[in-house]
């Protein structure tokens, strides 16, 4: 922070399962007590340790980015048990509901695996229903592929690739529709954006991230890089925002 960092990510596999001389919410509190103007975020979290205590720490600090990556993997309780995930869809939804009660503007992202061994059409339909219920801002989605030495690679009922691809395409289409609707709701709002430089796709614009980690494009100059810029959103699609400076 003293060196000028403005966006800090605590990174680890199941990072919220951290246990040292304090738990993960306690570690966050120590960082959040430091002086400076910064955002604090973390990934990847595990739903089983996404506690209300953690969510309360996030909601009570102006420095915590209102972004939560909560890997769901599947919307089928049966598949979640086979994956050994240690939660079910009811628990997952309870966490989502509490997140949104404490932080109504939270950006929620997730991981989804399509075509896990034994996944039936009904199991996959459960995943699509969870997308409609939760309305994620963005997904990191994958088609299952066997890895030698893992229990899943030896499971019966491996899903044929054409079936996996067809389900994957349906998942992407639904999420693109939801993402576009979520971003369209931001048009007209002024968001705080941390500028990270010239856009890689349009050199006439600068780009940056909101605290929800949505990418935004706007007119700027070199002095903006590394600074928080207020941007009024004028256009949106499923994956990005465009706007004008509001300062």
Tab-separated table of C-alpha atoms in Angstrom:
chain	number	residue	atom	x	y	z
A	1	UNK	CA	0.000	0.000	0.000
A	2	UNK	CA	2.818	2.406	0.869
A	3	UNK	CA	4.363	1.584	-2.513
A	4	UNK	CA	1.253	2.711	-4.363
A	5	UNK	CA	-0.663	-0.549	-4.809
A	6	UNK	CA	-4.374	0.121	-5.060
A	7	UNK	CA	-5.848	-3.314	-5.837
A	8	UNK	CA	-4.666	-6.152	-3.584
A	9	UNK	CA	-5.680	-9.795	-4.012
A	10	UNK	CA	-5.174	-12.473	-1.381
A	11	UNK	CA	-4.582	-15.505	-3.578
A	12	UNK	CA	-4.768	-19.178	-2.739
A	13	UNK	CA	-6.595	-22.389	-3.457
A	14	UNK	CA	-9.514	-22.314	-0.997
A	15	UNK	CA	-8.006	-19.090	0.350
A	16	UNK	CA	-10.854	-18.555	2.826
A	17	UNK	CA	-9.903	-21.843	4.537
A	18	UNK	CA	-6.739	-20.060	5.771
A	19	UNK	CA	-5.744	-20.911	9.336
A	20	UNK	CA	-2.690	-19.438	11.005
A	21	UNK	CA	-2.532	-17.437	14.202
A	22	UNK	CA	-5.928	-16.098	13.074
A	23	UNK	CA	-8.649	-17.170	10.680
A	24	UNK	CA	-9.235	-15.633	7.266
A	25	UNK	CA	-11.658	-12.901	8.420
A	26	UNK	CA	-9.106	-11.986	11.096
A	27	UNK	CA	-6.345	-11.729	8.505
A	28	UNK	CA	-8.539	-9.455	6.405
A	29	UNK	CA	-9.285	-7.245	9.414
A	30	UNK	CA	-5.537	-6.719	9.981
A	31	UNK	CA	-5.043	-5.593	6.395
A	32	UNK	CA	-8.163	-3.443	6.385
A	33	UNK	CA	-6.885	-1.579	9.458
A	34	UNK	CA	-3.926	-0.248	7.453
A	35	UNK	CA	-4.114	3.373	6.260
A	36	UNK	CA	-4.434	4.177	2.572
A	37	UNK	CA	-6.811	4.181	-0.372
A	38	UNK	CA	-7.024	0.637	-1.713
A	39	UNK	CA	-9.275	-2.271	-2.582
A	40	UNK	CA	-8.858	-5.694	-0.993
A	41	UNK	CA	-10.192	-8.807	-2.712
A	42	UNK	CA	-9.481	-12.543	-2.623
A	43	UNK	CA	-9.833	-15.723	-4.610
A	44	UNK	CA	-10.474	-18.595	-4.866
A	45	UNK	CA	-12.892	-19.262	-2.033
A	46	UNK	CA	-14.638	-22.503	-1.099
A	47	UNK	CA	-18.375	-22.375	-0.297
A	48	UNK	CA	-17.949	-24.518	2.821
A	49	UNK	CA	-15.830	-21.749	4.419
A	50	UNK	CA	-17.773	-18.765	3.070
A	51	UNK	CA	-18.948	-17.884	6.554
A	52	UNK	CA	-21.225	-15.082	7.673
A	53	UNK	CA	-18.287	-13.802	9.704
A	54	UNK	CA	-16.292	-13.383	6.494
A	55	UNK	CA	-19.178	-11.713	4.684
A	56	UNK	CA	-19.698	-9.330	7.612
A	57	UNK	CA	-16.037	-8.274	7.491
A	58	UNK	CA	-16.445	-7.546	3.783
A	59	UNK	CA	-19.660	-5.592	4.224
A	60	UNK	CA	-18.334	-3.495	7.110
A	61	UNK	CA	-15.248	-2.103	5.335
A	62	UNK	CA	-15.055	0.544	2.622
A	63	UNK	CA	-11.827	-1.069	1.386
A	64	UNK	CA	-13.208	-4.496	0.478
A	65	UNK	CA	-14.087	-4.901	-3.183
A	66	UNK	CA	-17.706	-5.946	-3.555
A	67	UNK	CA	-16.759	-9.022	-5.544
A	68	UNK	CA	-17.132	-12.642	-4.468
A	69	UNK	CA	-15.931	-15.627	-6.468
A	70	UNK	CA	-17.882	-18.606	-5.152
A	71	UNK	CA	-17.261	-21.783	-7.180
A	72	UNK	CA	-20.457	-23.791	-7.506
A	73	UNK	CA	-19.218	-26.459	-9.985
A	74	UNK	CA	-22.678	-28.033	-10.430
A	75	UNK	CA	-26.320	-27.324	-9.657
A	76	UNK	CA	-27.003	-30.963	-8.861
A	77	UNK	CA	-26.726	-32.145	-5.258
A	78	UNK	CA	-26.029	-35.667	-6.515
A	79	UNK	CA	-23.097	-34.509	-8.645
A	80	UNK	CA	-21.790	-32.305	-5.827
A	81	UNK	CA	-21.674	-35.376	-3.571
A	82	UNK	CA	-19.783	-37.341	-6.211
A	83	UNK	CA	-17.375	-34.399	-6.554
A	84	UNK	CA	-16.868	-34.490	-2.761
A	85	UNK	CA	-17.696	-30.797	-2.489
A	86	UNK	CA	-19.073	-30.835	1.120
A	87	UNK	CA	-22.047	-28.519	0.456
A	88	UNK	CA	-25.356	-28.692	-1.363
A	89	UNK	CA	-27.368	-26.241	-3.425
A	90	UNK	CA	-29.468	-25.141	-0.425
A	91	UNK	CA	-26.333	-24.186	1.512
A	92	UNK	CA	-24.929	-22.438	-1.539
A	93	UNK	CA	-28.100	-20.396	-2.029
A	94	UNK	CA	-28.184	-19.462	1.666
A	95	UNK	CA	-24.675	-18.018	1.309
A	96	UNK	CA	-25.664	-16.112	-1.831
A	97	UNK	CA	-28.750	-14.690	-0.132
A	98	UNK	CA	-26.732	-13.489	2.861
A	99	UNK	CA	-24.079	-11.979	0.572
A	100	UNK	CA	-26.694	-9.968	-1.266
A	101	UNK	CA	-28.479	-8.971	1.930
A	102	UNK	CA	-25.241	-7.471	3.294
A	103	UNK	CA	-23.873	-6.188	-0.054
A	104	UNK	CA	-26.713	-5.655	-2.547
A	105	UNK	CA	-24.266	-4.500	-5.236
A	106	UNK	CA	-21.903	-7.484	-4.906
A	107	UNK	CA	-20.595	-8.962	-8.157
A	108	UNK	CA	-20.903	-12.722	-7.976
A	109	UNK	CA	-18.822	-15.046	-10.164
A	110	UNK	CA	-18.466	-18.807	-10.168
A	111	UNK	CA	-16.842	-21.911	-11.672
A	112	UNK	CA	-18.967	-24.504	-13.465
A	113	UNK	CA	-17.901	-27.929	-14.751
A	114	UNK	CA	-20.097	-29.351	-17.518
A	115	UNK	CA	-20.240	-33.049	-18.346
A	116	UNK	CA	-18.816	-34.515	-15.144
A	117	UNK	CA	-18.994	-38.351	-15.160
A	118	UNK	CA	-22.536	-39.530	-14.562
A	119	UNK	CA	-24.138	-36.117	-15.160
A	120	UNK	CA	-27.638	-36.709	-16.479
A	121	UNK	CA	-29.767	-34.254	-18.401
A	122	UNK	CA	-31.713	-33.684	-15.164
A	123	UNK	CA	-28.465	-32.917	-13.314
A	124	UNK	CA	-27.500	-30.411	-15.997
A	125	UNK	CA	-30.975	-28.866	-15.885
A	126	UNK	CA	-30.325	-28.253	-12.182
A	127	UNK	CA	-27.201	-26.292	-13.099
A	128	UNK	CA	-29.143	-24.111	-15.531
A	129	UNK	CA	-31.814	-23.525	-12.891
A	130	UNK	CA	-29.142	-22.392	-10.418
A	131	UNK	CA	-27.877	-19.905	-13.023
A	132	UNK	CA	-31.391	-18.486	-13.303
A	133	UNK	CA	-31.799	-18.362	-9.525
A	134	UNK	CA	-28.405	-16.878	-8.632
A	135	UNK	CA	-27.859	-14.703	-11.747
A	136	UNK	CA	-24.088	-14.666	-11.773
A	137	UNK	CA	-22.314	-11.673	-13.266
A	138	UNK	CA	-19.764	-13.940	-14.939
A	139	UNK	CA	-18.802	-17.602	-15.100
A	140	UNK	CA	-15.553	-19.485	-15.522
A	141	UNK	CA	-16.929	-22.582	-17.210
A	142	UNK	CA	-15.172	-25.757	-18.270
A	143	UNK	CA	-15.944	-29.003	-20.054
A	144	UNK	CA	-14.878	-31.910	-17.857
A	145	UNK	CA	-11.876	-33.855	-19.132
A	146	UNK	CA	-10.349	-36.857	-17.319
A	147	UNK	CA	-7.013	-36.423	-15.562
A	148	UNK	CA	-4.970	-39.554	-15.061
A	149	UNK	CA	-4.756	-40.606	-11.421
A	150	UNK	CA	-7.923	-38.817	-10.274
A	151	UNK	CA	-10.958	-40.764	-8.989
A	152	UNK	CA	-13.200	-39.117	-11.592
A	153	UNK	CA	-11.082	-40.474	-14.456
A	154	UNK	CA	-11.938	-44.016	-13.341
A	155	UNK	CA	-15.661	-43.413	-12.871
A	156	UNK	CA	-18.173	-45.131	-15.131
A	157	UNK	CA	-20.604	-43.164	-17.280
A	158	UNK	CA	-18.090	-40.783	-18.838
A	159	UNK	CA	-20.136	-38.273	-20.856
A	160	UNK	CA	-19.613	-38.332	-24.657
A	161	UNK	CA	-17.892	-35.228	-25.997
A	162	UNK	CA	-20.782	-34.167	-28.293
A	163	UNK	CA	-23.155	-34.221	-25.297
A	164	UNK	CA	-20.675	-32.234	-23.194
A	165	UNK	CA	-20.282	-29.630	-25.953
A	166	UNK	CA	-24.035	-29.262	-26.485
A	167	UNK	CA	-24.577	-28.689	-22.765
A	168	UNK	CA	-21.635	-26.292	-22.614
A	169	UNK	CA	-23.098	-24.229	-25.464
A	170	UNK	CA	-26.443	-23.984	-23.665
A	171	UNK	CA	-24.697	-22.906	-20.468
A	172	UNK	CA	-22.740	-20.163	-22.263
A	173	UNK	CA	-25.840	-18.879	-24.057
A	174	UNK	CA	-27.822	-18.574	-20.826
A	175	UNK	CA	-24.970	-16.893	-18.972
A	176	UNK	CA	-24.393	-14.410	-21.817
A	177	UNK	CA	-28.058	-13.430	-21.587
A	178	UNK	CA	-27.880	-13.000	-17.804
A	179	UNK	CA	-24.557	-11.132	-17.955
A	180	UNK	CA	-25.901	-8.694	-20.545
A	181	UNK	CA	-28.969	-7.985	-18.404
A	182	UNK	CA	-26.854	-7.461	-15.274
A	183	UNK	CA	-24.495	-5.048	-17.028
A	184	UNK	CA	-27.323	-3.173	-18.773
A	185	UNK	CA	-28.670	-2.294	-15.311
A	186	UNK	CA	-25.451	-0.343	-14.673
A	187	UNK	CA	-26.011	2.072	-17.570
A	188	UNK	CA	-26.482	5.564	-16.141
A	189	UNK	CA	-24.637	4.782	-12.911
A	190	UNK	CA	-21.314	6.330	-11.971
A	191	UNK	CA	-18.767	3.720	-10.883
A	192	UNK	CA	-15.324	4.028	-9.344
A	193	UNK	CA	-12.809	2.531	-11.789
A	194	UNK	CA	-9.129	1.810	-11.157
A	195	UNK	CA	-7.413	2.741	-14.434
A	196	UNK	CA	-4.813	0.207	-15.575
A	197	UNK	CA	-3.733	1.762	-18.878
A	198	UNK	CA	-4.577	2.068	-22.559
A	199	UNK	CA	-7.169	-0.385	-23.843
A	200	UNK	CA	-5.618	-3.380	-25.617
A	201	UNK	CA	-8.443	-3.374	-28.168
A	202	UNK	CA	-8.953	0.364	-28.756
A	203	UNK	CA	-5.929	2.687	-28.315
A	204	UNK	CA	-8.278	5.696	-28.227
A	205	UNK	CA	-9.639	4.561	-24.860
A	206	UNK	CA	-8.286	3.661	-21.441
A	207	UNK	CA	-9.482	0.679	-19.448
A	208	UNK	CA	-9.863	-0.232	-15.814
A	209	UNK	CA	-11.760	-2.394	-13.348
A	210	UNK	CA	-14.624	-1.584	-11.050
A	211	UNK	CA	-14.577	-2.896	-7.479
A	212	UNK	CA	-16.773	-5.710	-8.833
A	213	UNK	CA	-13.946	-6.480	-11.269
A	214	UNK	CA	-15.982	-5.544	-14.326
A	215	UNK	CA	-13.859	-4.081	-17.116
A	216	UNK	CA	-14.743	-0.540	-18.191
A	217	UNK	CA	-13.505	1.545	-21.137
A	218	UNK	CA	-13.447	5.347	-21.100
A	219	UNK	CA	-11.573	8.378	-22.504
A	220	UNK	CA	-8.500	9.152	-20.402
A	221	UNK	CA	-4.836	10.063	-20.436
A	222	UNK	CA	-1.555	8.744	-19.065
A	223	UNK	CA	-2.015	10.571	-15.758
A	224	UNK	CA	-5.008	8.360	-14.977
A	225	UNK	CA	-3.043	5.115	-14.793
A	226	UNK	CA	-3.031	3.778	-11.238
A	227	UNK	CA	-5.720	6.189	-10.109
A	228	UNK	CA	-9.384	5.761	-9.206
A	229	UNK	CA	-11.547	7.469	-11.842
A	230	UNK	CA	-15.309	8.089	-11.608
A	231	UNK	CA	-16.876	6.795	-14.820
A	232	UNK	CA	-20.520	7.230	-15.805
A	233	UNK	CA	-21.585	4.112	-17.693
A	234	UNK	CA	-23.211	4.841	-21.059
A	235	UNK	CA	-23.156	1.407	-22.752
A	236	UNK	CA	-22.790	-2.227	-21.766
A	237	UNK	CA	-22.698	-5.758	-23.117
A	238	UNK	CA	-22.359	-9.148	-21.429
A	239	UNK	CA	-18.633	-8.776	-20.819
A	240	UNK	CA	-17.735	-5.070	-20.602
A	241	UNK	CA	-18.848	-1.536	-19.799
A	242	UNK	CA	-18.211	1.745	-21.639
A	243	UNK	CA	-18.531	5.208	-20.206
A	244	UNK	CA	-17.374	8.781	-19.832
A	245	UNK	CA	-15.459	10.488	-17.082
A	246	UNK	CA	-17.681	11.948	-14.400
A	247	UNK	CA	-15.077	14.173	-12.714
